[in-house]
Amino acid sequence: YLGEWGRVGGRNGQFDTPIGVHITSTGMVFVADTFNHRIQYFTAAGSFLGKFGWSGYRPGEFNEAIDVDLSPSETRVYVTDHNNYRVQYFDQRNFAVVPSSLGRVKALVK
């Protein structure tokens, strides 16, 4: 056992049935937060970086996001949108992580 993060809830860093996880080559962790109908992303140590999606049926909305994966080039994020019967994909560069001048990590969402 090395550690953990999160607890039940709907705030940043909280989950309601996290099912799918993908870790990028840079260590960013994407989590399909199924019943919160969103994807959250974190540093490898579990620091919250950002999220996208909410409940709905329009583009960018989810009805039970159950899995997340990235293309081999890590330029696209694919999300299995269970009850909308589809897979949606997004430009991963919108969720880029870069070190700040202080050595901490922050998310840049375009």
mmCIF file of N, CA, C and O in Angstrom:
data_model
loop_
_atom_site.group_PDB
_atom_site.id
_atom_site.type_symbol
_atom_site.label_atom_id
_atom_site.label_comp_id
_atom_site.label_asym_id
_atom_site.label_seq_id
_atom_site.Cartn_x
_atom_site.Cartn_y
_atom_site.Cartn_z
ATOM 1 N N TYR A 1 0.839 -1.181 0.000
ATOM 2 C CA TYR A 1 0.000 0.000 0.000
ATOM 3 C C TYR A 1 0.877 1.236 0.000
ATOM 4 O O TYR A 1 1.755 1.384 0.829
ATOM 5 N N LEU A 2 0.610 2.144 -0.944
ATOM 6 C CA LEU A 2 1.410 3.365 -1.045
ATOM 7 C C LEU A 2 0.611 4.634 -0.756
ATOM 8 O O LEU A 2 1.195 5.644 -0.398
ATOM 9 N N GLY A 3 -0.688 4.596 -0.953
ATOM 10 C CA GLY A 3 -1.486 5.790 -0.703
ATOM 11 C C GLY A 3 -2.817 5.739 -1.413
ATOM 12 O O GLY A 3 -3.143 4.758 -2.087
ATOM 13 N N GLU A 4 -3.580 6.810 -1.254
ATOM 14 C CA GLU A 4 -4.899 6.910 -1.885
ATOM 15 C C GLU A 4 -5.338 8.361 -1.882
ATOM 16 O O GLU A 4 -4.747 9.199 -1.209
ATOM 17 N N TRP A 5 -6.388 8.658 -2.646
ATOM 18 C CA TRP A 5 -7.014 9.961 -2.565
ATOM 19 C C TRP A 5 -8.487 9.812 -2.930
ATOM 20 O O TRP A 5 -8.897 8.836 -3.525
ATOM 21 N N GLY A 6 -9.264 10.806 -2.515
ATOM 22 C CA GLY A 6 -10.685 10.838 -2.808
ATOM 23 C C GLY A 6 -11.540 10.265 -1.700
ATOM 24 O O GLY A 6 -11.053 9.603 -0.784
ATOM 25 N N ARG A 7 -12.823 10.589 -1.791
ATOM 26 C CA ARG A 7 -13.860 10.025 -0.929
ATOM 27 C C ARG A 7 -15.176 10.262 -1.651
ATOM 28 O O ARG A 7 -15.227 10.910 -2.684
ATOM 29 N N VAL A 8 -16.255 9.748 -1.098
ATOM 30 C CA VAL A 8 -17.551 9.869 -1.759
ATOM 31 C C VAL A 8 -18.021 11.322 -1.728
ATOM 32 O O VAL A 8 -17.828 12.032 -0.746
ATOM 33 N N GLY A 9 -18.566 11.779 -2.857
ATOM 34 C CA GLY A 9 -19.084 13.139 -2.946
ATOM 35 C C GLY A 9 -19.020 13.675 -4.348
ATOM 36 O O GLY A 9 -18.593 12.981 -5.288
ATOM 37 N N GLY A 10 -19.417 14.920 -4.507
ATOM 38 C CA GLY A 10 -19.457 15.542 -5.815
ATOM 39 C C GLY A 10 -18.540 16.727 -5.989
ATOM 40 O O GLY A 10 -18.541 17.369 -7.032
ATOM 41 N N ARG A 11 -17.732 17.024 -4.983
ATOM 42 C CA ARG A 11 -16.787 18.140 -5.095
ATOM 43 C C ARG A 11 -15.528 17.697 -5.830
ATOM 44 O O ARG A 11 -15.326 16.519 -6.086
ATOM 45 N N ASN A 12 -14.672 18.658 -6.117
ATOM 46 C CA ASN A 12 -13.401 18.343 -6.775
ATOM 47 C C ASN A 12 -12.617 17.338 -5.945
ATOM 48 O O ASN A 12 -12.448 17.513 -4.741
ATOM 49 N N GLY A 13 -12.154 16.277 -6.599
ATOM 50 C CA GLY A 13 -11.377 15.251 -5.913
ATOM 51 C C GLY A 13 -12.220 14.214 -5.196
ATOM 52 O O GLY A 13 -11.685 13.267 -4.638
ATOM 53 N N GLN A 14 -13.547 14.372 -5.211
ATOM 54 C CA GLN A 14 -14.455 13.376 -4.639
ATOM 55 C C GLN A 14 -15.086 12.589 -5.778
ATOM 56 O O GLN A 14 -15.133 13.063 -6.921
ATOM 57 N N PHE A 15 -15.569 11.387 -5.457
ATOM 58 C CA PHE A 15 -16.088 10.496 -6.494
ATOM 59 C C PHE A 15 -17.433 9.892 -6.119
ATOM 60 O O PHE A 15 -17.738 9.730 -4.937
ATOM 61 N N ASP A 16 -18.182 9.543 -7.144
ATOM 62 C CA ASP A 16 -19.358 8.702 -6.993
ATOM 63 C C ASP A 16 -19.214 7.588 -8.022
ATOM 64 O O ASP A 16 -19.548 7.761 -9.185
ATOM 65 N N THR A 17 -18.659 6.495 -7.600
ATOM 66 C CA THR A 17 -18.400 5.296 -8.402
ATOM 67 C C THR A 17 -17.354 5.558 -9.482
ATOM 68 O O THR A 17 -17.660 5.579 -10.668
ATOM 69 N N PRO A 18 -16.100 5.774 -9.087
ATOM 70 C CA PRO A 18 -15.034 5.890 -10.086
ATOM 71 C C PRO A 18 -14.746 4.506 -10.672
ATOM 72 O O PRO A 18 -14.472 3.568 -9.930
ATOM 73 N N ILE A 19 -14.845 4.386 -11.980
ATOM 74 C CA ILE A 19 -14.659 3.069 -12.603
ATOM 75 C C ILE A 19 -13.404 3.036 -13.462
ATOM 76 O O ILE A 19 -12.527 2.225 -13.251
ATOM 77 N N GLY A 20 -13.295 3.913 -14.441
ATOM 78 C CA GLY A 20 -12.168 3.872 -15.365
ATOM 79 C C GLY A 20 -11.050 4.812 -14.976
ATOM 80 O O GLY A 20 -11.294 5.915 -14.489
ATOM 81 N N VAL A 21 -9.812 4.362 -15.183
ATOM 82 C CA VAL A 21 -8.628 5.170 -14.884
ATOM 83 C C VAL A 21 -7.636 5.028 -16.035
ATOM 84 O O VAL A 21 -7.465 3.937 -16.584
ATOM 85 N N HIS A 22 -6.996 6.128 -16.396
ATOM 86 C CA HIS A 22 -5.909 6.087 -17.377
ATOM 87 C C HIS A 22 -4.795 6.999 -16.895
ATOM 88 O O HIS A 22 -5.042 8.123 -16.461
ATOM 89 N N ILE A 23 -3.558 6.511 -16.985
ATOM 90 C CA ILE A 23 -2.387 7.285 -16.589
ATOM 91 C C ILE A 23 -1.570 7.596 -17.838
ATOM 92 O O ILE A 23 -1.212 6.694 -18.590
ATOM 93 N N THR A 24 -1.271 8.872 -18.053
ATOM 94 C CA THR A 24 -0.514 9.272 -19.231
ATOM 95 C C THR A 24 0.979 9.026 -19.016
ATOM 96 O O THR A 24 1.427 8.762 -17.907
ATOM 97 N N SER A 25 1.739 9.177 -20.078
ATOM 98 C CA SER A 25 3.187 8.992 -19.984
ATOM 99 C C SER A 25 3.841 10.056 -19.108
ATOM 100 O O SER A 25 4.934 9.860 -18.597
ATOM 101 N N THR A 26 3.158 11.190 -18.914
ATOM 102 C CA THR A 26 3.683 12.250 -18.052
ATOM 103 C C THR A 26 3.204 12.105 -16.611
ATOM 104 O O THR A 26 3.552 12.922 -15.755
ATOM 105 N N GLY A 27 2.378 11.086 -16.345
ATOM 106 C CA GLY A 27 1.920 10.827 -14.984
ATOM 107 C C GLY A 27 0.586 11.439 -14.621
ATOM 108 O O GLY A 27 0.135 11.303 -13.490
ATOM 109 N N MET A 28 -0.070 12.118 -15.544
ATOM 110 C CA MET A 28 -1.391 12.664 -15.253
ATOM 111 C C MET A 28 -2.390 11.507 -15.205
ATOM 112 O O MET A 28 -2.349 10.607 -16.041
ATOM 113 N N VAL A 29 -3.288 11.535 -14.211
ATOM 114 C CA VAL A 29 -4.252 10.458 -13.996
ATOM 115 C C VAL A 29 -5.649 10.963 -14.330
ATOM 116 O O VAL A 29 -6.138 11.915 -13.715
ATOM 117 N N PHE A 30 -6.298 10.325 -15.313
ATOM 118 C CA PHE A 30 -7.681 10.619 -15.673
ATOM 119 C C PHE A 30 -8.574 9.577 -15.015
ATOM 120 O O PHE A 30 -8.275 8.380 -15.082
ATOM 121 N N VAL A 31 -9.678 10.010 -14.397
ATOM 122 C CA VAL A 31 -10.602 9.104 -13.716
ATOM 123 C C VAL A 31 -12.018 9.343 -14.231
ATOM 124 O O VAL A 31 -12.507 10.478 -14.223
ATOM 125 N N ALA A 32 -12.674 8.262 -14.664
ATOM 126 C CA ALA A 32 -14.090 8.328 -15.038
ATOM 127 C C ALA A 32 -14.905 8.270 -13.756
ATOM 128 O O ALA A 32 -14.980 7.241 -13.093
ATOM 129 N N ASP A 33 -15.484 9.384 -13.383
ATOM 130 C CA ASP A 33 -16.291 9.535 -12.166
ATOM 131 C C ASP A 33 -17.747 9.295 -12.569
ATOM 132 O O ASP A 33 -18.501 10.228 -12.822
ATOM 133 N N THR A 34 -18.131 8.043 -12.622
ATOM 134 C CA THR A 34 -19.330 7.577 -13.308
ATOM 135 C C THR A 34 -20.614 8.303 -12.924
ATOM 136 O O THR A 34 -21.278 8.886 -13.781
ATOM 137 N N PHE A 35 -21.021 8.249 -11.673
ATOM 138 C CA PHE A 35 -22.316 8.823 -11.301
ATOM 139 C C PHE A 35 -22.273 10.321 -11.035
ATOM 140 O O PHE A 35 -23.316 10.928 -10.800
ATOM 141 N N ASN A 36 -21.088 10.926 -11.107
ATOM 142 C CA ASN A 36 -20.991 12.386 -11.147
ATOM 143 C C ASN A 36 -20.947 12.870 -12.592
ATOM 144 O O ASN A 36 -20.854 14.071 -12.839
ATOM 145 N N HIS A 37 -20.964 11.938 -13.548
ATOM 146 C CA HIS A 37 -21.069 12.236 -14.980
ATOM 147 C C HIS A 37 -19.960 13.179 -15.449
ATOM 148 O O HIS A 37 -20.211 14.174 -16.130
ATOM 149 N N ARG A 38 -18.723 12.833 -15.092
ATOM 150 C CA ARG A 38 -17.604 13.698 -15.452
ATOM 151 C C ARG A 38 -16.305 12.903 -15.473
ATOM 152 O O ARG A 38 -16.227 11.778 -15.009
ATOM 153 N N ILE A 39 -15.277 13.555 -16.000
ATOM 154 C CA ILE A 39 -13.912 13.048 -15.945
ATOM 155 C C ILE A 39 -13.127 14.041 -15.095
ATOM 156 O O ILE A 39 -13.203 15.252 -15.317
ATOM 157 N N GLN A 40 -12.383 13.514 -14.136
ATOM 158 C CA GLN A 40 -11.491 14.349 -13.340
ATOM 159 C C GLN A 40 -10.056 13.951 -13.668
ATOM 160 O O GLN A 40 -9.805 12.807 -14.048
ATOM 161 N N TYR A 41 -9.135 14.884 -13.526
ATOM 162 C CA TYR A 41 -7.733 14.543 -13.745
ATOM 163 C C TYR A 41 -6.869 15.130 -12.642
ATOM 164 O O TYR A 41 -7.177 16.159 -12.058
ATOM 165 N N PHE A 42 -5.782 14.380 -12.343
ATOM 166 C CA PHE A 42 -4.963 14.607 -11.170
ATOM 167 C C PHE A 42 -3.488 14.432 -11.507
ATOM 168 O O PHE A 42 -3.140 13.821 -12.509
ATOM 169 N N THR A 43 -2.631 14.907 -10.609
ATOM 170 C CA THR A 43 -1.218 14.560 -10.695
ATOM 171 C C THR A 43 -1.076 13.106 -10.253
ATOM 172 O O THR A 43 -2.015 12.520 -9.689
ATOM 173 N N ALA A 44 0.082 12.526 -10.444
ATOM 174 C CA ALA A 44 0.320 11.140 -10.035
ATOM 175 C C ALA A 44 0.194 10.964 -8.523
ATOM 176 O O ALA A 44 -0.094 9.863 -8.048
ATOM 177 N N ALA A 45 0.365 12.037 -7.762
ATOM 178 C CA ALA A 45 0.244 11.975 -6.304
ATOM 179 C C ALA A 45 -1.182 12.242 -5.830
ATOM 180 O O ALA A 45 -1.457 12.192 -4.644
ATOM 181 N N GLY A 46 -2.095 12.549 -6.771
ATOM 182 C CA GLY A 46 -3.496 12.746 -6.410
ATOM 183 C C GLY A 46 -3.938 14.174 -6.229
ATOM 184 O O GLY A 46 -5.064 14.414 -5.796
ATOM 185 N N SER A 47 -3.119 15.144 -6.584
ATOM 186 C CA SER A 47 -3.546 16.545 -6.507
ATOM 187 C C SER A 47 -4.508 16.839 -7.648
ATOM 188 O O SER A 47 -4.209 16.569 -8.815
ATOM 189 N N PHE A 48 -5.655 17.409 -7.323
ATOM 190 C CA PHE A 48 -6.682 17.728 -8.309
ATOM 191 C C PHE A 48 -6.166 18.769 -9.289
ATOM 192 O O PHE A 48 -5.620 19.794 -8.887
ATOM 193 N N LEU A 49 -6.355 18.503 -10.592
ATOM 194 C CA LEU A 49 -5.954 19.446 -11.631
ATOM 195 C C LEU A 49 -7.147 20.061 -12.349
ATOM 196 O O LEU A 49 -7.134 21.225 -12.702
ATOM 197 N N GLY A 50 -8.175 19.248 -12.593
ATOM 198 C CA GLY A 50 -9.320 19.758 -13.324
ATOM 199 C C GLY A 50 -10.344 18.680 -13.587
ATOM 200 O O GLY A 50 -10.192 17.530 -13.185
ATOM 201 N N LYS A 51 -11.401 19.085 -14.289
ATOM 202 C CA LYS A 51 -12.488 18.163 -14.627
ATOM 203 C C LYS A 51 -13.183 18.664 -15.875
ATOM 204 O O LYS A 51 -13.043 19.831 -16.260
ATOM 205 N N PHE A 52 -13.922 17.785 -16.512
ATOM 206 C CA PHE A 52 -14.784 18.186 -17.616
ATOM 207 C C PHE A 52 -15.971 17.254 -17.699
ATOM 208 O O PHE A 52 -15.922 16.118 -17.269
ATOM 209 N N GLY A 53 -17.072 17.788 -18.231
ATOM 210 C CA GLY A 53 -18.309 17.043 -18.373
ATOM 211 C C GLY A 53 -19.257 17.255 -17.204
ATOM 212 O O GLY A 53 -18.861 17.689 -16.133
ATOM 213 N N TRP A 54 -20.526 16.978 -17.463
ATOM 214 C CA TRP A 54 -21.587 17.000 -16.464
ATOM 215 C C TRP A 54 -22.735 16.203 -17.032
ATOM 216 O O TRP A 54 -22.682 15.730 -18.164
ATOM 217 N N SER A 55 -23.796 16.038 -16.269
ATOM 218 C CA SER A 55 -24.913 15.193 -16.678
ATOM 219 C C SER A 55 -25.664 15.792 -17.858
ATOM 220 O O SER A 55 -25.994 16.975 -17.863
ATOM 221 N N GLY A 56 -25.907 14.961 -18.868
ATOM 222 C CA GLY A 56 -26.670 15.410 -20.024
ATOM 223 C C GLY A 56 -26.447 14.526 -21.228
ATOM 224 O O GLY A 56 -25.780 13.495 -21.143
ATOM 225 N N TYR A 57 -26.981 14.935 -22.341
ATOM 226 C CA TYR A 57 -26.898 14.159 -23.572
ATOM 227 C C TYR A 57 -26.251 14.925 -24.725
ATOM 228 O O TYR A 57 -26.027 14.375 -25.797
ATOM 229 N N ARG A 58 -25.934 16.193 -24.522
ATOM 230 C CA ARG A 58 -25.311 16.999 -25.572
ATOM 231 C C ARG A 58 -23.817 16.684 -25.660
ATOM 232 O O ARG A 58 -23.254 16.057 -24.766
ATOM 233 N N PRO A 59 -23.149 17.160 -26.720
ATOM 234 C CA PRO A 59 -21.707 16.962 -26.819
ATOM 235 C C PRO A 59 -20.990 17.509 -25.579
ATOM 236 O O PRO A 59 -21.287 18.616 -25.114
ATOM 237 N N GLY A 60 -20.090 16.721 -25.026
ATOM 238 C CA GLY A 60 -19.346 17.112 -23.836
ATOM 239 C C GLY A 60 -20.050 16.792 -22.535
ATOM 240 O O GLY A 60 -19.485 16.980 -21.466
ATOM 241 N N GLU A 61 -21.287 16.304 -22.610
ATOM 242 C CA GLU A 61 -22.040 15.890 -21.434
ATOM 243 C C GLU A 61 -22.071 14.367 -21.383
ATOM 244 O O GLU A 61 -21.951 13.716 -22.422
ATOM 245 N N PHE A 62 -22.246 13.819 -20.184
ATOM 246 C CA PHE A 62 -22.221 12.368 -20.016
ATOM 247 C C PHE A 62 -23.428 11.878 -19.237
ATOM 248 O O PHE A 62 -23.962 12.584 -18.388
ATOM 249 N N ASN A 63 -23.799 10.650 -19.520
ATOM 250 C CA ASN A 63 -24.783 9.930 -18.728
ATOM 251 C C ASN A 63 -24.098 8.643 -18.301
ATOM 252 O O ASN A 63 -24.218 7.626 -18.965
ATOM 253 N N GLU A 64 -23.340 8.729 -17.240
ATOM 254 C CA GLU A 64 -22.523 7.653 -16.696
ATOM 255 C C GLU A 64 -21.274 7.392 -17.541
ATOM 256 O O GLU A 64 -21.204 6.451 -18.311
ATOM 257 N N ALA A 65 -20.293 8.246 -17.368
ATOM 258 C CA ALA A 65 -18.978 8.043 -17.990
ATOM 259 C C ALA A 65 -18.316 6.871 -17.268
ATOM 260 O O ALA A 65 -18.021 6.967 -16.086
ATOM 261 N N ILE A 66 -18.109 5.753 -17.968
ATOM 262 C CA ILE A 66 -17.608 4.565 -17.270
ATOM 263 C C ILE A 66 -16.153 4.219 -17.556
ATOM 264 O O ILE A 66 -15.568 3.424 -16.837
ATOM 265 N N ASP A 67 -15.565 4.814 -18.584
ATOM 266 C CA ASP A 67 -14.164 4.520 -18.849
ATOM 267 C C ASP A 67 -13.540 5.679 -19.592
ATOM 268 O O ASP A 67 -14.223 6.453 -20.260
ATOM 269 N N VAL A 68 -12.227 5.770 -19.475
ATOM 270 C CA VAL A 68 -11.465 6.823 -20.137
ATOM 271 C C VAL A 68 -10.157 6.220 -20.628
ATOM 272 O O VAL A 68 -9.565 5.377 -19.958
ATOM 273 N N ASP A 69 -9.730 6.634 -21.812
ATOM 274 C CA ASP A 69 -8.468 6.161 -22.371
ATOM 275 C C ASP A 69 -7.920 7.251 -23.271
ATOM 276 O O ASP A 69 -8.648 8.166 -23.662
ATOM 277 N N LEU A 70 -6.651 7.160 -23.598
ATOM 278 C CA LEU A 70 -6.025 8.120 -24.490
ATOM 279 C C LEU A 70 -5.485 7.409 -25.711
ATOM 280 O O LEU A 70 -5.154 6.224 -25.650
ATOM 281 N N SER A 71 -5.399 8.138 -26.816
ATOM 282 C CA SER A 71 -4.805 7.598 -28.030
ATOM 283 C C SER A 71 -3.322 7.334 -27.780
ATOM 284 O O SER A 71 -2.733 7.899 -26.849
ATOM 285 N N PRO A 72 -2.683 6.490 -28.614
ATOM 286 C CA PRO A 72 -1.247 6.216 -28.422
ATOM 287 C C PRO A 72 -0.388 7.480 -28.404
ATOM 288 O O PRO A 72 0.589 7.556 -27.672
ATOM 289 N N SER A 73 -0.772 8.484 -29.169
ATOM 290 C CA SER A 73 -0.010 9.738 -29.186
ATOM 291 C C SER A 73 -0.411 10.660 -28.034
ATOM 292 O O SER A 73 0.176 11.728 -27.870
ATOM 293 N N GLU A 74 -1.411 10.245 -27.261
ATOM 294 C CA GLU A 74 -1.943 11.007 -26.132
ATOM 295 C C GLU A 74 -2.459 12.380 -26.544
ATOM 296 O O GLU A 74 -2.424 13.331 -25.765
ATOM 297 N N THR A 75 -2.972 12.492 -27.753
ATOM 298 C CA THR A 75 -3.556 13.751 -28.203
ATOM 299 C C THR A 75 -5.077 13.757 -28.087
ATOM 300 O O THR A 75 -5.685 14.810 -28.135
ATOM 301 N N ARG A 76 -5.678 12.574 -27.929
ATOM 302 C CA ARG A 76 -7.130 12.485 -27.772
ATOM 303 C C ARG A 76 -7.490 11.710 -26.509
ATOM 304 O O ARG A 76 -6.875 10.697 -26.207
ATOM 305 N N VAL A 77 -8.521 12.217 -25.807
ATOM 306 C CA VAL A 77 -9.079 11.538 -24.642
ATOM 307 C C VAL A 77 -10.410 10.940 -25.080
ATOM 308 O O VAL A 77 -11.283 11.655 -25.566
ATOM 309 N N TYR A 78 -10.551 9.624 -24.923
ATOM 310 C CA TYR A 78 -11.773 8.911 -25.289
ATOM 311 C C TYR A 78 -12.545 8.549 -24.030
ATOM 312 O O TYR A 78 -11.969 8.039 -23.072
ATOM 313 N N VAL A 79 -13.861 8.820 -24.027
ATOM 314 C CA VAL A 79 -14.705 8.546 -22.872
ATOM 315 C C VAL A 79 -15.878 7.677 -23.308
ATOM 316 O O VAL A 79 -16.605 8.022 -24.242
ATOM 317 N N THR A 80 -16.061 6.546 -22.617
ATOM 318 C CA THR A 80 -17.227 5.697 -22.848
ATOM 319 C C THR A 80 -18.391 6.293 -22.077
ATOM 320 O O THR A 80 -18.395 6.315 -20.846
ATOM 321 N N ASP A 81 -19.376 6.797 -22.816
ATOM 322 C CA ASP A 81 -20.559 7.477 -22.270
ATOM 323 C C ASP A 81 -21.702 6.468 -22.251
ATOM 324 O O ASP A 81 -22.509 6.385 -23.178
ATOM 325 N N HIS A 82 -21.764 5.681 -21.189
ATOM 326 C CA HIS A 82 -22.577 4.465 -21.087
ATOM 327 C C HIS A 82 -24.047 4.637 -21.479
ATOM 328 O O HIS A 82 -24.523 3.998 -22.420
ATOM 329 N N ASN A 83 -24.795 5.448 -20.775
ATOM 330 C CA ASN A 83 -26.237 5.543 -21.024
ATOM 331 C C ASN A 83 -26.615 6.501 -22.144
ATOM 332 O O ASN A 83 -27.796 6.647 -22.455
ATOM 333 N N ASN A 84 -25.632 7.132 -22.761
ATOM 334 C CA ASN A 84 -25.879 7.872 -24.000
ATOM 335 C C ASN A 84 -25.473 7.021 -25.201
ATOM 336 O O ASN A 84 -25.552 7.487 -26.341
ATOM 337 N N TYR A 85 -25.003 5.806 -24.944
ATOM 338 C CA TYR A 85 -24.688 4.813 -25.986
ATOM 339 C C TYR A 85 -23.711 5.352 -27.021
ATOM 340 O O TYR A 85 -23.924 5.251 -28.226
ATOM 341 N N ARG A 86 -22.602 5.916 -26.519
ATOM 342 C CA ARG A 86 -21.622 6.494 -27.439
ATOM 343 C C ARG A 86 -20.246 6.577 -26.784
ATOM 344 O O ARG A 86 -20.096 6.401 -25.576
ATOM 345 N N VAL A 87 -19.268 6.867 -27.614
ATOM 346 C CA VAL A 87 -17.922 7.207 -27.157
ATOM 347 C C VAL A 87 -17.667 8.624 -27.639
ATOM 348 O O VAL A 87 -17.854 8.929 -28.822
ATOM 349 N N GLN A 88 -17.271 9.486 -26.732
ATOM 350 C CA GLN A 88 -16.920 10.842 -27.106
ATOM 351 C C GLN A 88 -15.403 10.996 -27.012
ATOM 352 O O GLN A 88 -14.759 10.309 -26.227
ATOM 353 N N TYR A 89 -14.846 11.891 -27.816
ATOM 354 C CA TYR A 89 -13.412 12.134 -27.705
ATOM 355 C C TYR A 89 -13.129 13.625 -27.704
ATOM 356 O O TYR A 89 -13.890 14.428 -28.227
ATOM 357 N N PHE A 90 -12.016 13.961 -27.050
ATOM 358 C CA PHE A 90 -11.645 15.343 -26.766
ATOM 359 C C PHE A 90 -10.165 15.533 -27.062
ATOM 360 O O PHE A 90 -9.395 14.586 -27.032
ATOM 361 N N ASP A 91 -9.776 16.780 -27.278
ATOM 362 C CA ASP A 91 -8.378 17.123 -27.523
ATOM 363 C C ASP A 91 -7.650 17.182 -26.181
ATOM 364 O O ASP A 91 -7.937 18.052 -25.355
ATOM 365 N N GLN A 92 -6.703 16.280 -25.949
ATOM 366 C CA GLN A 92 -5.987 16.199 -24.683
ATOM 367 C C GLN A 92 -5.155 17.451 -24.426
ATOM 368 O O GLN A 92 -4.893 17.789 -23.289
ATOM 369 N N ARG A 93 -4.775 18.158 -25.457
ATOM 370 C CA ARG A 93 -3.960 19.360 -25.265
ATOM 371 C C ARG A 93 -4.714 20.424 -24.471
ATOM 372 O O ARG A 93 -4.111 21.318 -23.905
ATOM 373 N N ASN A 94 -6.042 20.306 -24.395
ATOM 374 C CA ASN A 94 -6.827 21.220 -23.569
ATOM 375 C C ASN A 94 -6.654 20.921 -22.082
ATOM 376 O O ASN A 94 -7.093 21.686 -21.241
ATOM 377 N N PHE A 95 -6.032 19.782 -21.766
ATOM 378 C CA PHE A 95 -5.826 19.380 -20.380
ATOM 379 C C PHE A 95 -4.341 19.229 -20.081
ATOM 380 O O PHE A 95 -3.947 18.436 -19.259
ATOM 381 N N ALA A 96 -3.525 20.029 -20.759
ATOM 382 C CA ALA A 96 -2.068 19.919 -20.623
ATOM 383 C C ALA A 96 -1.623 20.295 -19.219
ATOM 384 O O ALA A 96 -2.190 21.176 -18.591
ATOM 385 N N VAL A 97 -0.589 19.643 -18.753
ATOM 386 C CA VAL A 97 -0.020 19.934 -17.441
ATOM 387 C C VAL A 97 1.417 20.376 -17.639
ATOM 388 O O VAL A 97 2.181 19.708 -18.314
ATOM 389 N N VAL A 98 1.751 21.514 -17.062
ATOM 390 C CA VAL A 98 3.121 22.015 -17.160
ATOM 391 C C VAL A 98 3.595 22.449 -15.786
ATOM 392 O O VAL A 98 2.804 22.899 -14.964
ATOM 393 N N PRO A 99 4.901 22.317 -15.498
ATOM 394 C CA PRO A 99 5.398 22.782 -14.199
ATOM 395 C C PRO A 99 5.416 24.296 -14.153
ATOM 396 O O PRO A 99 5.723 24.954 -15.135
ATOM 397 N N SER A 100 5.055 24.844 -13.023
ATOM 398 C CA SER A 100 5.131 26.301 -12.851
ATOM 399 C C SER A 100 6.567 26.683 -12.504
ATOM 400 O O SER A 100 7.418 25.828 -12.293
ATOM 401 N N SER A 101 6.830 27.972 -12.392
ATOM 402 C CA SER A 101 8.182 28.420 -12.100
ATOM 403 C C SER A 101 8.630 28.010 -10.695
ATOM 404 O O SER A 101 9.798 28.008 -10.389
ATOM 405 N N LEU A 102 7.682 27.667 -9.821
ATOM 406 C CA LEU A 102 8.018 27.242 -8.460
ATOM 407 C C LEU A 102 8.175 25.736 -8.342
ATOM 408 O O LEU A 102 8.377 25.220 -7.263
ATOM 409 N N GLY A 103 8.049 25.030 -9.469
ATOM 410 C CA GLY A 103 8.192 23.578 -9.448
ATOM 411 C C GLY A 103 6.920 22.840 -9.108
ATOM 412 O O GLY A 103 6.884 21.627 -9.098
ATOM 413 N N ARG A 104 5.837 23.560 -8.836
ATOM 414 C CA ARG A 104 4.557 22.920 -8.600
ATOM 415 C C ARG A 104 3.866 22.689 -9.928
ATOM 416 O O ARG A 104 4.264 23.241 -10.954
ATOM 417 N N VAL A 105 2.839 21.888 -9.927
ATOM 418 C CA VAL A 105 2.130 21.582 -11.162
ATOM 419 C C VAL A 105 0.794 22.291 -11.161
ATOM 420 O O VAL A 105 0.114 22.348 -10.157
ATOM 421 N N LYS A 106 0.447 22.843 -12.311
ATOM 422 C CA LYS A 106 -0.876 23.449 -12.432
ATOM 423 C C LYS A 106 -1.461 23.073 -13.783
ATOM 424 O O LYS A 106 -0.749 22.728 -14.716
ATOM 425 N N ALA A 107 -2.761 23.086 -13.858
ATOM 426 C CA ALA A 107 -3.455 22.730 -15.095
ATOM 427 C C ALA A 107 -3.688 23.970 -15.931
ATOM 428 O O ALA A 107 -3.976 25.038 -15.404
ATOM 429 N N LEU A 108 -3.559 23.816 -17.206
ATOM 430 C CA LEU A 108 -3.873 24.876 -18.151
ATOM 431 C C LEU A 108 -5.025 24.388 -19.005
ATOM 432 O O LEU A 108 -4.853 23.489 -19.812
ATOM 433 N N VAL A 109 -6.189 24.922 -18.803
ATOM 434 C CA VAL A 109 -7.359 24.527 -19.580
ATOM 435 C C VAL A 109 -7.680 25.649 -20.536
ATOM 436 O O VAL A 109 -7.918 26.776 -20.125
ATOM 437 N N LYS A 110 -7.658 25.338 -21.814
ATOM 438 C CA LYS A 110 -7.914 26.358 -22.842
ATOM 439 C C LYS A 110 -9.392 26.583 -22.989
ATOM 440 O O LYS A 110 -10.191 25.739 -22.830
#
